[in-house]
Amino acid sequence: MSRRPPRARAGDVAALAQLACLLEVSAPKPGNVSPDAPFHDARYEDFLASAVAIGPALAGAAEHPLGVTIRTAVEATRRWTATNTNLGIVLLLAPLAHAALTREAGSLHDALRSTLAGTTVADAQDVYAAIRLTSPGGLGSAPEQDVAHPPTVSLLEAMALAQQRDAIAHEYVTGFETIFGTGVPALCRARADGLPWSDAIVQAYLMLLAAAPDTHIARKVGAAAAGEVQRRAQVALDAGGMHRPAGRVAVTALDLALRDPRNARNPGATADLTAAAIFVTLLEGGWPRPGGGRNAAA
C-alpha cells in the first residue's frame, strides 16, 4: 500500500515556486539573464518581479483548472513586466504545483502524470490565451491547432502536436521525463558534491543543455545552431563543468559565444527546464528548514 503523503500547504508550495524562480535567474547560466547579464529587453529585476507575481496563482493551483492557473499567472506577470520572462516556467511549474497540492498517495511524479492526463479543451483555451498574451519569440505557426485559433483538443493533445519543436510540449507528453530523469538528479548530485546552489544550478543546466538541442534556439536560428550549442555544453562538462577550473573557463567561453544583441542563441527552453528541476528538488525536501526538518511541501 502506498504511503499517504502529508498534505502540502498552498503557501509553502507557492513560496517554493517563487524560490525556484529566484534561484534559477540568480545563477549565471550561459546565455541567460542573471544579476550582471541583462538582455536588451529584459533585466534581472524583471525576472525577480515575475517570480513574485506568480505566487498567488500557484497557491491556488488546487482550486482552479490547470489552464486557469497558467493564464492567471501569466496575466499577473504581465502587470509587472512587458517582456516574456516566464511563460515556459509557468507552463511547467503550474502542473507541478497542482500535483503537489492534490496528491493523495504515491510520488510527486505520479501525481504530476495524473494532472497532465486530466487536462481539457478549456485548459488548452486558457493556455493559448496566455501564449498570445506573451507573444514568445520564434513562435511561428503550426499546421494543426495553431495558437492563433481556438483549440479543439485537450491541452495534453495540443502539446503532443508540438512536442517535436518545443521542449515544454515534450515534457507534457512524456510526463516531465527530462526534468525528473536528467535535471533533478543532476542538481541533487551537484548539491551532494558540495556545490553551492548557484554553481549546482549551472551544472544542472549544462547537463540539460547537453542532453538535447535547445528548442528555443532551434526555432530562432535553426537546428544546426542549437546542435552546436549542445556540443559546446558537453565540452564544458567534459572539462569538469562547475567542479573544476577548466570547466568554469569553458562555461565562461560558452556564455560569451551565446551573447548577441538579439539574444538569438539564448537557451531559454533549457532555462525553463532548469527552473522546473529546482522546483521539484525543493518540493521533495531540497531546502531543509531550521532545526533539520524537511520543508512542509515535501
PDB file of C-alpha atoms in Angstrom:
ATOM      1  CA  MET A   1       0.000   0.000   0.000  1.00  0.00           C
ATOM      2  CA  SER A   2       1.316   3.455  -0.918  1.00  0.00           C
ATOM      3  CA  ARG A   3       2.060   5.749   1.960  1.00  0.00           C
ATOM      4  CA  ARG A   4      -0.300   8.729   2.066  1.00  0.00           C
ATOM      5  CA  PRO A   5       1.897  11.820   1.773  1.00  0.00           C
ATOM      6  CA  PRO A   6       1.354  14.768   4.119  1.00  0.00           C
ATOM      7  CA  ARG A   7      -0.939  17.373   2.597  1.00  0.00           C
ATOM      8  CA  ALA A   8       1.153  20.201   1.181  1.00  0.00           C
ATOM      9  CA  ARG A   9       0.267  23.728   2.210  1.00  0.00           C
ATOM     10  CA  ALA A  10      -0.621  26.133  -0.563  1.00  0.00           C
ATOM     11  CA  GLY A  11       1.525  28.901   0.863  1.00  0.00           C
ATOM     12  CA  ASP A  12       4.568  26.631   1.062  1.00  0.00           C
ATOM     13  CA  VAL A  13       4.156  25.364  -2.499  1.00  0.00           C
ATOM     14  CA  ALA A  14       3.831  28.910  -3.819  1.00  0.00           C
ATOM     15  CA  ALA A  15       6.855  30.054  -1.815  1.00  0.00           C
ATOM     16  CA  LEU A  16       8.940  27.173  -3.154  1.00  0.00           C
ATOM     17  CA  ALA A  17       7.878  28.006  -6.708  1.00  0.00           C
ATOM     18  CA  GLN A  18       8.917  31.606  -6.199  1.00  0.00           C
ATOM     19  CA  LEU A  19      12.191  30.492  -4.621  1.00  0.00           C
ATOM     20  CA  ALA A  20      12.862  28.189  -7.582  1.00  0.00           C
ATOM     21  CA  CYS A  21      12.435  31.105  -9.980  1.00  0.00           C
ATOM     22  CA  LEU A  22      14.672  33.355  -7.898  1.00  0.00           C
ATOM     23  CA  LEU A  23      17.413  30.736  -7.637  1.00  0.00           C
ATOM     24  CA  GLU A  24      17.226  29.986 -11.375  1.00  0.00           C
ATOM     25  CA  VAL A  25      17.609  33.577 -12.576  1.00  0.00           C
ATOM     26  CA  SER A  26      20.263  34.358  -9.945  1.00  0.00           C
ATOM     27  CA  ALA A  27      22.560  31.591 -11.220  1.00  0.00           C
ATOM     28  CA  PRO A  28      24.834  32.789 -14.077  1.00  0.00           C
ATOM     29  CA  LYS A  29      23.682  30.268 -16.678  1.00  0.00           C
ATOM     30  CA  PRO A  30      25.419  30.742 -20.046  1.00  0.00           C
ATOM     31  CA  GLY A  31      23.374  32.770 -22.486  1.00  0.00           C
ATOM     32  CA  ASN A  32      20.673  33.808 -19.995  1.00  0.00           C
ATOM     33  CA  VAL A  33      19.779  36.819 -17.890  1.00  0.00           C
ATOM     34  CA  SER A  34      21.460  36.886 -14.468  1.00  0.00           C
ATOM     35  CA  PRO A  35      22.331  39.662 -11.975  1.00  0.00           C
ATOM     36  CA  ASP A  36      25.201  41.053 -14.066  1.00  0.00           C
ATOM     37  CA  ALA A  37      23.995  39.980 -17.516  1.00  0.00           C
ATOM     38  CA  PRO A  38      20.849  41.724 -18.783  1.00  0.00           C
ATOM     39  CA  PHE A  39      19.295  41.421 -22.241  1.00  0.00           C
ATOM     40  CA  HIS A  40      18.377  44.474 -24.265  1.00  0.00           C
ATOM     41  CA  ASP A  41      14.700  43.906 -23.479  1.00  0.00           C
ATOM     42  CA  ALA A  42      14.828  42.177 -20.090  1.00  0.00           C
ATOM     43  CA  ARG A  43      16.645  42.900 -16.845  1.00  0.00           C
ATOM     44  CA  TYR A  44      17.345  40.742 -13.830  1.00  0.00           C
ATOM     45  CA  GLU A  45      14.809  42.825 -11.912  1.00  0.00           C
ATOM     46  CA  ASP A  46      12.084  41.866 -14.404  1.00  0.00           C
ATOM     47  CA  PHE A  47      12.606  38.222 -13.512  1.00  0.00           C
ATOM     48  CA  LEU A  48      12.544  38.980  -9.785  1.00  0.00           C
ATOM     49  CA  ALA A  49       9.210  40.763 -10.169  1.00  0.00           C
ATOM     50  CA  SER A  50       7.892  37.891 -12.268  1.00  0.00           C
ATOM     51  CA  ALA A  51       8.855  35.357  -9.610  1.00  0.00           C
ATOM     52  CA  VAL A  52       6.896  37.275  -7.002  1.00  0.00           C
ATOM     53  CA  ALA A  53       3.919  37.831  -9.322  1.00  0.00           C
ATOM     54  CA  ILE A  54       3.126  34.156  -9.919  1.00  0.00           C
ATOM     55  CA  GLY A  55       2.872  33.224  -6.242  1.00  0.00           C
ATOM     56  CA  PRO A  56      -0.867  33.793  -5.702  1.00  0.00           C
ATOM     57  CA  ALA A  57      -1.859  31.898  -8.858  1.00  0.00           C
ATOM     58  CA  LEU A  58       0.245  28.879  -7.898  1.00  0.00           C
ATOM     59  CA  ALA A  59      -1.035  28.968  -4.327  1.00  0.00           C
ATOM     60  CA  GLY A  60      -4.499  28.446  -5.789  1.00  0.00           C
ATOM     61  CA  ALA A  61      -3.471  25.674  -8.172  1.00  0.00           C
ATOM     62  CA  ALA A  62      -5.586  23.055  -6.390  1.00  0.00           C
ATOM     63  CA  GLU A  63      -8.692  25.230  -6.513  1.00  0.00           C
ATOM     64  CA  HIS A  64      -8.725  26.007 -10.239  1.00  0.00           C
ATOM     65  CA  PRO A  65      -8.299  24.162 -13.551  1.00  0.00           C
ATOM     66  CA  LEU A  66      -4.725  23.992 -14.782  1.00  0.00           C
ATOM     67  CA  GLY A  67      -5.340  26.333 -17.699  1.00  0.00           C
ATOM     68  CA  VAL A  68      -6.826  28.984 -15.436  1.00  0.00           C
ATOM     69  CA  THR A  69      -3.794  28.797 -13.130  1.00  0.00           C
ATOM     70  CA  ILE A  70      -1.422  29.235 -16.083  1.00  0.00           C
ATOM     71  CA  ARG A  71      -3.381  32.119 -17.604  1.00  0.00           C
ATOM     72  CA  THR A  72      -3.749  33.859 -14.228  1.00  0.00           C
ATOM     73  CA  ALA A  73      -0.010  33.579 -13.518  1.00  0.00           C
ATOM     74  CA  VAL A  74       0.881  34.950 -16.948  1.00  0.00           C
ATOM     75  CA  GLU A  75      -1.592  37.826 -16.585  1.00  0.00           C
ATOM     76  CA  ALA A  76      -0.146  38.642 -13.162  1.00  0.00           C
ATOM     77  CA  THR A  77       3.353  38.685 -14.631  1.00  0.00           C
ATOM     78  CA  ARG A  78       2.218  40.976 -17.417  1.00  0.00           C
ATOM     79  CA  ARG A  79       1.173  43.563 -14.847  1.00  0.00           C
ATOM     80  CA  TRP A  80       4.799  43.805 -13.740  1.00  0.00           C
ATOM     81  CA  THR A  81       6.803  43.462 -16.953  1.00  0.00           C
ATOM     82  CA  ALA A  82       6.131  43.862 -20.665  1.00  0.00           C
ATOM     83  CA  THR A  83       8.718  41.190 -21.524  1.00  0.00           C
ATOM     84  CA  ASN A  84       8.095  37.445 -21.742  1.00  0.00           C
ATOM     85  CA  THR A  85      10.079  36.412 -18.692  1.00  0.00           C
ATOM     86  CA  ASN A  86       8.366  33.233 -17.591  1.00  0.00           C
ATOM     87  CA  LEU A  87       5.783  31.671 -19.945  1.00  0.00           C
ATOM     88  CA  GLY A  88       7.728  28.405 -20.199  1.00  0.00           C
ATOM     89  CA  ILE A  89       8.411  28.383 -16.482  1.00  0.00           C
ATOM     90  CA  VAL A  90       4.738  28.879 -15.641  1.00  0.00           C
ATOM     91  CA  LEU A  91       3.722  26.115 -18.055  1.00  0.00           C
ATOM     92  CA  LEU A  92       5.997  23.755 -16.129  1.00  0.00           C
ATOM     93  CA  LEU A  93       5.541  24.966 -12.561  1.00  0.00           C
ATOM     94  CA  ALA A  94       1.727  25.139 -12.638  1.00  0.00           C
ATOM     95  CA  PRO A  95       1.126  21.385 -13.122  1.00  0.00           C
ATOM     96  CA  LEU A  96       3.816  20.618 -10.559  1.00  0.00           C
ATOM     97  CA  ALA A  97       2.107  22.907  -8.043  1.00  0.00           C
ATOM     98  CA  HIS A  98      -1.247  21.281  -8.784  1.00  0.00           C
ATOM     99  CA  ALA A  99       0.279  17.826  -8.333  1.00  0.00           C
ATOM    100  CA  ALA A 100       1.934  18.764  -5.047  1.00  0.00           C
ATOM    101  CA  LEU A 101      -1.299  20.194  -3.662  1.00  0.00           C
ATOM    102  CA  THR A 102      -3.683  17.438  -4.782  1.00  0.00           C
ATOM    103  CA  ARG A 103      -1.790  14.153  -4.498  1.00  0.00           C
ATOM    104  CA  GLU A 104      -3.361  11.674  -2.114  1.00  0.00           C
ATOM    105  CA  ALA A 105      -0.800   8.875  -2.407  1.00  0.00           C
ATOM    106  CA  GLY A 106       2.292   7.912  -4.336  1.00  0.00           C
ATOM    107  CA  SER A 107       5.041  10.131  -5.644  1.00  0.00           C
ATOM    108  CA  LEU A 108       5.022  13.686  -6.877  1.00  0.00           C
ATOM    109  CA  HIS A 109       5.900  12.327 -10.326  1.00  0.00           C
ATOM    110  CA  ASP A 110       2.847  10.054 -10.312  1.00  0.00           C
ATOM    111  CA  ALA A 111       0.619  12.932  -9.262  1.00  0.00           C
ATOM    112  CA  LEU A 112       2.111  15.093 -11.993  1.00  0.00           C
ATOM    113  CA  ARG A 113       1.256  12.489 -14.637  1.00  0.00           C
ATOM    114  CA  SER A 114      -2.324  12.402 -13.365  1.00  0.00           C
ATOM    115  CA  THR A 115      -2.556  16.177 -13.562  1.00  0.00           C
ATOM    116  CA  LEU A 116      -1.372  16.177 -17.172  1.00  0.00           C
ATOM    117  CA  ALA A 117      -3.659  13.309 -18.169  1.00  0.00           C
ATOM    118  CA  GLY A 118      -6.660  15.222 -16.849  1.00  0.00           C
ATOM    119  CA  THR A 119      -6.280  18.334 -18.991  1.00  0.00           C
ATOM    120  CA  THR A 120      -9.224  19.573 -21.039  1.00  0.00           C
ATOM    121  CA  VAL A 121     -10.087  21.675 -24.082  1.00  0.00           C
ATOM    122  CA  ALA A 122     -10.831  24.540 -21.688  1.00  0.00           C
ATOM    123  CA  ASP A 123      -7.294  24.228 -20.315  1.00  0.00           C
ATOM    124  CA  ALA A 124      -5.952  24.497 -23.851  1.00  0.00           C
ATOM    125  CA  GLN A 125      -8.065  27.575 -24.495  1.00  0.00           C
ATOM    126  CA  ASP A 126      -6.684  29.323 -21.418  1.00  0.00           C
ATOM    127  CA  VAL A 127      -3.106  28.359 -22.260  1.00  0.00           C
ATOM    128  CA  TYR A 128      -3.499  29.562 -25.837  1.00  0.00           C
ATOM    129  CA  ALA A 129      -4.718  32.896 -24.466  1.00  0.00           C
ATOM    130  CA  ALA A 130      -1.666  33.069 -22.185  1.00  0.00           C
ATOM    131  CA  ILE A 131       0.660  32.337 -25.107  1.00  0.00           C
ATOM    132  CA  ARG A 132      -0.931  35.035 -27.245  1.00  0.00           C
ATOM    133  CA  LEU A 133      -0.560  37.497 -24.380  1.00  0.00           C
ATOM    134  CA  THR A 134       3.188  36.908 -24.073  1.00  0.00           C
ATOM    135  CA  SER A 135       3.965  36.591 -27.810  1.00  0.00           C
ATOM    136  CA  PRO A 136       7.095  34.417 -27.272  1.00  0.00           C
ATOM    137  CA  GLY A 137       9.930  34.817 -29.762  1.00  0.00           C
ATOM    138  CA  GLY A 138      10.215  32.387 -32.672  1.00  0.00           C
ATOM    139  CA  LEU A 139       6.700  31.011 -32.157  1.00  0.00           C
ATOM    140  CA  GLY A 140       5.825  30.789 -35.864  1.00  0.00           C
ATOM    141  CA  SER A 141       2.713  28.899 -36.982  1.00  0.00           C
ATOM    142  CA  ALA A 142       1.550  25.289 -36.837  1.00  0.00           C
ATOM    143  CA  PRO A 143      -0.423  23.214 -39.359  1.00  0.00           C
ATOM    144  CA  GLU A 144      -2.744  21.889 -36.648  1.00  0.00           C
ATOM    145  CA  GLN A 145      -4.189  23.586 -33.568  1.00  0.00           C
ATOM    146  CA  ASP A 146      -2.270  26.802 -34.228  1.00  0.00           C
ATOM    147  CA  VAL A 147      -2.190  29.137 -31.242  1.00  0.00           C
ATOM    148  CA  ALA A 148      -3.786  31.915 -33.301  1.00  0.00           C
ATOM    149  CA  HIS A 149      -7.054  29.956 -33.400  1.00  0.00           C
ATOM    150  CA  PRO A 150      -9.259  28.417 -30.674  1.00  0.00           C
ATOM    151  CA  PRO A 151      -8.126  24.873 -29.840  1.00  0.00           C
ATOM    152  CA  THR A 152     -10.480  21.933 -30.237  1.00  0.00           C
ATOM    153  CA  VAL A 153      -8.401  19.346 -28.336  1.00  0.00           C
ATOM    154  CA  SER A 154      -7.210  18.975 -24.745  1.00  0.00           C
ATOM    155  CA  LEU A 155      -4.075  20.741 -23.570  1.00  0.00           C
ATOM    156  CA  LEU A 156      -2.145  17.464 -23.494  1.00  0.00           C
ATOM    157  CA  GLU A 157      -3.269  16.643 -27.048  1.00  0.00           C
ATOM    158  CA  ALA A 158      -2.230  20.104 -28.220  1.00  0.00           C
ATOM    159  CA  MET A 159       1.164  19.636 -26.604  1.00  0.00           C
ATOM    160  CA  ALA A 160       1.559  16.306 -28.382  1.00  0.00           C
ATOM    161  CA  LEU A 161       1.257  18.101 -31.724  1.00  0.00           C
ATOM    162  CA  ALA A 162       4.098  20.463 -30.745  1.00  0.00           C
ATOM    163  CA  GLN A 163       6.440  18.061 -28.960  1.00  0.00           C
ATOM    164  CA  GLN A 164       8.946  17.757 -31.818  1.00  0.00           C
ATOM    165  CA  ARG A 165       9.591  21.503 -31.903  1.00  0.00           C
ATOM    166  CA  ASP A 166       9.089  22.573 -28.295  1.00  0.00           C
ATOM    167  CA  ALA A 167      10.799  21.289 -25.154  1.00  0.00           C
ATOM    168  CA  ILE A 168       7.940  22.251 -22.833  1.00  0.00           C
ATOM    169  CA  ALA A 169       5.435  20.391 -25.011  1.00  0.00           C
ATOM    170  CA  HIS A 170       7.758  17.370 -24.979  1.00  0.00           C
ATOM    171  CA  GLU A 171       7.760  17.431 -21.190  1.00  0.00           C
ATOM    172  CA  TYR A 172       3.965  17.434 -21.064  1.00  0.00           C
ATOM    173  CA  VAL A 173       3.766  14.430 -23.376  1.00  0.00           C
ATOM    174  CA  THR A 174       6.466  12.431 -21.578  1.00  0.00           C
ATOM    175  CA  GLY A 175       5.351  13.237 -18.034  1.00  0.00           C
ATOM    176  CA  PHE A 176       8.279  15.614 -17.449  1.00  0.00           C
ATOM    177  CA  GLU A 177      10.730  12.900 -18.386  1.00  0.00           C
ATOM    178  CA  THR A 178      13.713  15.217 -18.866  1.00  0.00           C
ATOM    179  CA  ILE A 179      13.066  17.191 -15.706  1.00  0.00           C
ATOM    180  CA  PHE A 180      12.722  14.159 -13.434  1.00  0.00           C
ATOM    181  CA  GLY A 181      15.215  11.984 -15.304  1.00  0.00           C
ATOM    182  CA  THR A 182      18.029  14.436 -16.006  1.00  0.00           C
ATOM    183  CA  GLY A 183      17.540  17.816 -14.356  1.00  0.00           C
ATOM    184  CA  VAL A 184      16.616  16.771 -10.825  1.00  0.00           C
ATOM    185  CA  PRO A 185      19.301  14.055 -10.495  1.00  0.00           C
ATOM    186  CA  ALA A 186      21.955  16.430 -11.872  1.00  0.00           C
ATOM    187  CA  LEU A 187      21.007  19.143  -9.403  1.00  0.00           C
ATOM    188  CA  CYS A 188      20.882  16.731  -6.467  1.00  0.00           C
ATOM    189  CA  ARG A 189      24.283  15.258  -7.377  1.00  0.00           C
ATOM    190  CA  ALA A 190      25.837  18.706  -7.648  1.00  0.00           C
ATOM    191  CA  ARG A 191      24.462  19.703  -4.264  1.00  0.00           C
ATOM    192  CA  ALA A 192      25.598  16.412  -2.716  1.00  0.00           C
ATOM    193  CA  ASP A 193      29.068  17.065  -4.131  1.00  0.00           C
ATOM    194  CA  GLY A 194      29.189  20.286  -2.150  1.00  0.00           C
ATOM    195  CA  LEU A 195      28.485  22.850  -4.851  1.00  0.00           C
ATOM    196  CA  PRO A 196      26.570  25.920  -3.651  1.00  0.00           C
ATOM    197  CA  TRP A 197      23.118  26.462  -5.131  1.00  0.00           C
ATOM    198  CA  SER A 198      24.296  28.847  -7.846  1.00  0.00           C
ATOM    199  CA  ASP A 199      27.018  26.525  -9.150  1.00  0.00           C
ATOM    200  CA  ALA A 200      24.812  23.447  -8.790  1.00  0.00           C
ATOM    201  CA  ILE A 201      22.112  25.107 -10.868  1.00  0.00           C
ATOM    202  CA  VAL A 202      24.597  25.969 -13.619  1.00  0.00           C
ATOM    203  CA  GLN A 203      25.841  22.371 -13.539  1.00  0.00           C
ATOM    204  CA  ALA A 204      22.299  21.008 -13.896  1.00  0.00           C
ATOM    205  CA  TYR A 205      21.623  23.487 -16.677  1.00  0.00           C
ATOM    206  CA  LEU A 206      24.713  22.271 -18.549  1.00  0.00           C
ATOM    207  CA  MET A 207      23.534  18.677 -18.182  1.00  0.00           C
ATOM    208  CA  LEU A 208      20.141  19.588 -19.624  1.00  0.00           C
ATOM    209  CA  LEU A 209      21.666  21.652 -22.418  1.00  0.00           C
ATOM    210  CA  ALA A 210      23.996  18.818 -23.380  1.00  0.00           C
ATOM    211  CA  ALA A 211      21.159  16.276 -23.311  1.00  0.00           C
ATOM    212  CA  ALA A 212      19.167  17.768 -26.208  1.00  0.00           C
ATOM    213  CA  PRO A 213      19.266  20.756 -28.570  1.00  0.00           C
ATOM    214  CA  ASP A 214      17.534  23.788 -27.097  1.00  0.00           C
ATOM    215  CA  THR A 215      14.252  24.242 -28.962  1.00  0.00           C
ATOM    216  CA  HIS A 216      14.153  27.998 -28.363  1.00  0.00           C
ATOM    217  CA  ILE A 217      17.437  28.365 -30.244  1.00  0.00           C
ATOM    218  CA  ALA A 218      16.283  25.954 -32.938  1.00  0.00           C
ATOM    219  CA  ARG A 219      13.112  27.954 -33.578  1.00  0.00           C
ATOM    220  CA  LYS A 220      15.022  31.224 -33.775  1.00  0.00           C
ATOM    221  CA  VAL A 221      18.167  30.358 -35.731  1.00  0.00           C
ATOM    222  CA  GLY A 222      17.870  26.728 -36.764  1.00  0.00           C
ATOM    223  CA  ALA A 223      18.693  23.181 -35.740  1.00  0.00           C
ATOM    224  CA  ALA A 224      22.376  23.440 -36.661  1.00  0.00           C
ATOM    225  CA  ALA A 225      22.932  26.328 -34.252  1.00  0.00           C
ATOM    226  CA  ALA A 226      21.069  24.503 -31.493  1.00  0.00           C
ATOM    227  CA  GLY A 227      23.194  21.413 -32.094  1.00  0.00           C
ATOM    228  CA  GLU A 228      26.407  23.431 -31.861  1.00  0.00           C
ATOM    229  CA  VAL A 229      25.333  24.897 -28.523  1.00  0.00           C
ATOM    230  CA  GLN A 230      24.515  21.409 -27.300  1.00  0.00           C
ATOM    231  CA  ARG A 231      28.000  20.260 -28.327  1.00  0.00           C
ATOM    232  CA  ARG A 232      29.684  23.144 -26.532  1.00  0.00           C
ATOM    233  CA  ALA A 233      27.747  22.400 -23.358  1.00  0.00           C
ATOM    234  CA  GLN A 234      29.111  18.858 -23.465  1.00  0.00           C
ATOM    235  CA  VAL A 235      32.622  20.254 -23.957  1.00  0.00           C
ATOM    236  CA  ALA A 236      32.199  22.305 -20.787  1.00  0.00           C
ATOM    237  CA  LEU A 237      31.012  19.228 -18.894  1.00  0.00           C
ATOM    238  CA  ASP A 238      33.907  17.140 -20.216  1.00  0.00           C
ATOM    239  CA  ALA A 239      36.260  19.813 -18.874  1.00  0.00           C
ATOM    240  CA  GLY A 240      34.734  19.382 -15.415  1.00  0.00           C
ATOM    241  CA  GLY A 241      31.801  21.755 -15.540  1.00  0.00           C
ATOM    242  CA  MET A 242      31.409  23.787 -12.364  1.00  0.00           C
ATOM    243  CA  HIS A 243      33.554  21.291 -10.430  1.00  0.00           C
ATOM    244  CA  ARG A 244      36.900  22.267 -11.992  1.00  0.00           C
ATOM    245  CA  PRO A 245      38.692  25.464 -13.060  1.00  0.00           C
ATOM    246  CA  ALA A 246      38.991  24.254 -16.659  1.00  0.00           C
ATOM    247  CA  GLY A 247      35.283  23.585 -16.759  1.00  0.00           C
ATOM    248  CA  ARG A 248      34.488  27.040 -15.433  1.00  0.00           C
ATOM    249  CA  VAL A 249      36.679  28.557 -18.161  1.00  0.00           C
ATOM    250  CA  ALA A 250      34.701  26.574 -20.742  1.00  0.00           C
ATOM    251  CA  VAL A 251      31.427  27.761 -19.197  1.00  0.00           C
ATOM    252  CA  THR A 252      32.568  31.386 -19.458  1.00  0.00           C
ATOM    253  CA  ALA A 253      33.563  30.848 -23.080  1.00  0.00           C
ATOM    254  CA  LEU A 254      30.167  29.319 -23.811  1.00  0.00           C
ATOM    255  CA  ASP A 255      28.431  32.295 -22.235  1.00  0.00           C
ATOM    256  CA  LEU A 256      30.386  34.738 -24.404  1.00  0.00           C
ATOM    257  CA  ALA A 257      29.603  32.722 -27.527  1.00  0.00           C
ATOM    258  CA  LEU A 258      25.872  32.765 -26.802  1.00  0.00           C
ATOM    259  CA  ARG A 259      25.506  36.510 -26.306  1.00  0.00           C
ATOM    260  CA  ASP A 260      24.469  38.766 -29.182  1.00  0.00           C
ATOM    261  CA  PRO A 261      22.276  41.889 -29.446  1.00  0.00           C
ATOM    262  CA  ARG A 262      19.200  39.871 -30.486  1.00  0.00           C
ATOM    263  CA  ASN A 263      19.611  37.093 -27.898  1.00  0.00           C
ATOM    264  CA  ALA A 264      19.105  34.655 -30.771  1.00  0.00           C
ATOM    265  CA  ARG A 265      21.195  31.962 -29.081  1.00  0.00           C
ATOM    266  CA  ASN A 266      19.543  32.214 -25.691  1.00  0.00           C
ATOM    267  CA  PRO A 267      18.888  28.644 -24.455  1.00  0.00           C
ATOM    268  CA  GLY A 268      15.593  29.770 -22.970  1.00  0.00           C
ATOM    269  CA  ALA A 269      13.882  26.394 -23.112  1.00  0.00           C
ATOM    270  CA  THR A 270      16.724  24.806 -21.140  1.00  0.00           C
ATOM    271  CA  ALA A 271      16.490  27.578 -18.549  1.00  0.00           C
ATOM    272  CA  ASP A 272      12.768  26.777 -18.143  1.00  0.00           C
ATOM    273  CA  LEU A 273      13.541  23.089 -17.620  1.00  0.00           C
ATOM    274  CA  THR A 274      16.157  24.087 -15.052  1.00  0.00           C
ATOM    275  CA  ALA A 275      13.638  26.158 -13.093  1.00  0.00           C
ATOM    276  CA  ALA A 276      11.260  23.197 -13.012  1.00  0.00           C
ATOM    277  CA  ALA A 277      14.047  20.863 -11.836  1.00  0.00           C
ATOM    278  CA  ILE A 278      14.794  23.284  -8.996  1.00  0.00           C
ATOM    279  CA  PHE A 279      11.109  23.385  -8.036  1.00  0.00           C
ATOM    280  CA  VAL A 280      10.868  19.592  -7.933  1.00  0.00           C
ATOM    281  CA  THR A 281      14.035  19.414  -5.838  1.00  0.00           C
ATOM    282  CA  LEU A 282      12.635  21.944  -3.383  1.00  0.00           C
ATOM    283  CA  LEU A 283       9.244  20.214  -3.237  1.00  0.00           C
ATOM    284  CA  GLU A 284      10.978  16.943  -2.400  1.00  0.00           C
ATOM    285  CA  GLY A 285      12.879  18.389   0.545  1.00  0.00           C
ATOM    286  CA  GLY A 286      15.849  20.088  -1.072  1.00  0.00           C
ATOM    287  CA  TRP A 287      15.619  23.158   1.150  1.00  0.00           C
ATOM    288  CA  PRO A 288      15.931  21.967   4.753  1.00  0.00           C
ATOM    289  CA  ARG A 289      14.137  24.029   7.352  1.00  0.00           C
ATOM    290  CA  PRO A 290      15.882  25.300  10.506  1.00  0.00           C
ATOM    291  CA  GLY A 291      16.354  22.518  13.010  1.00  0.00           C
ATOM    292  CA  GLY A 292      16.991  19.876  10.364  1.00  0.00           C
ATOM    293  CA  GLY A 293      13.394  19.403   9.219  1.00  0.00           C
ATOM    294  CA  ARG A 294      12.242  18.998   5.641  1.00  0.00           C
ATOM    295  CA  ASN A 295      10.107  21.673   4.028  1.00  0.00           C
ATOM    296  CA  ALA A 296       6.396  21.245   4.561  1.00  0.00           C
ATOM    297  CA  ALA A 297       5.626  20.716   0.880  1.00  0.00           C
ATOM    298  CA  ALA A 298       7.731  17.545   0.600  1.00  0.00           C
TER     299      ALA A 298
END
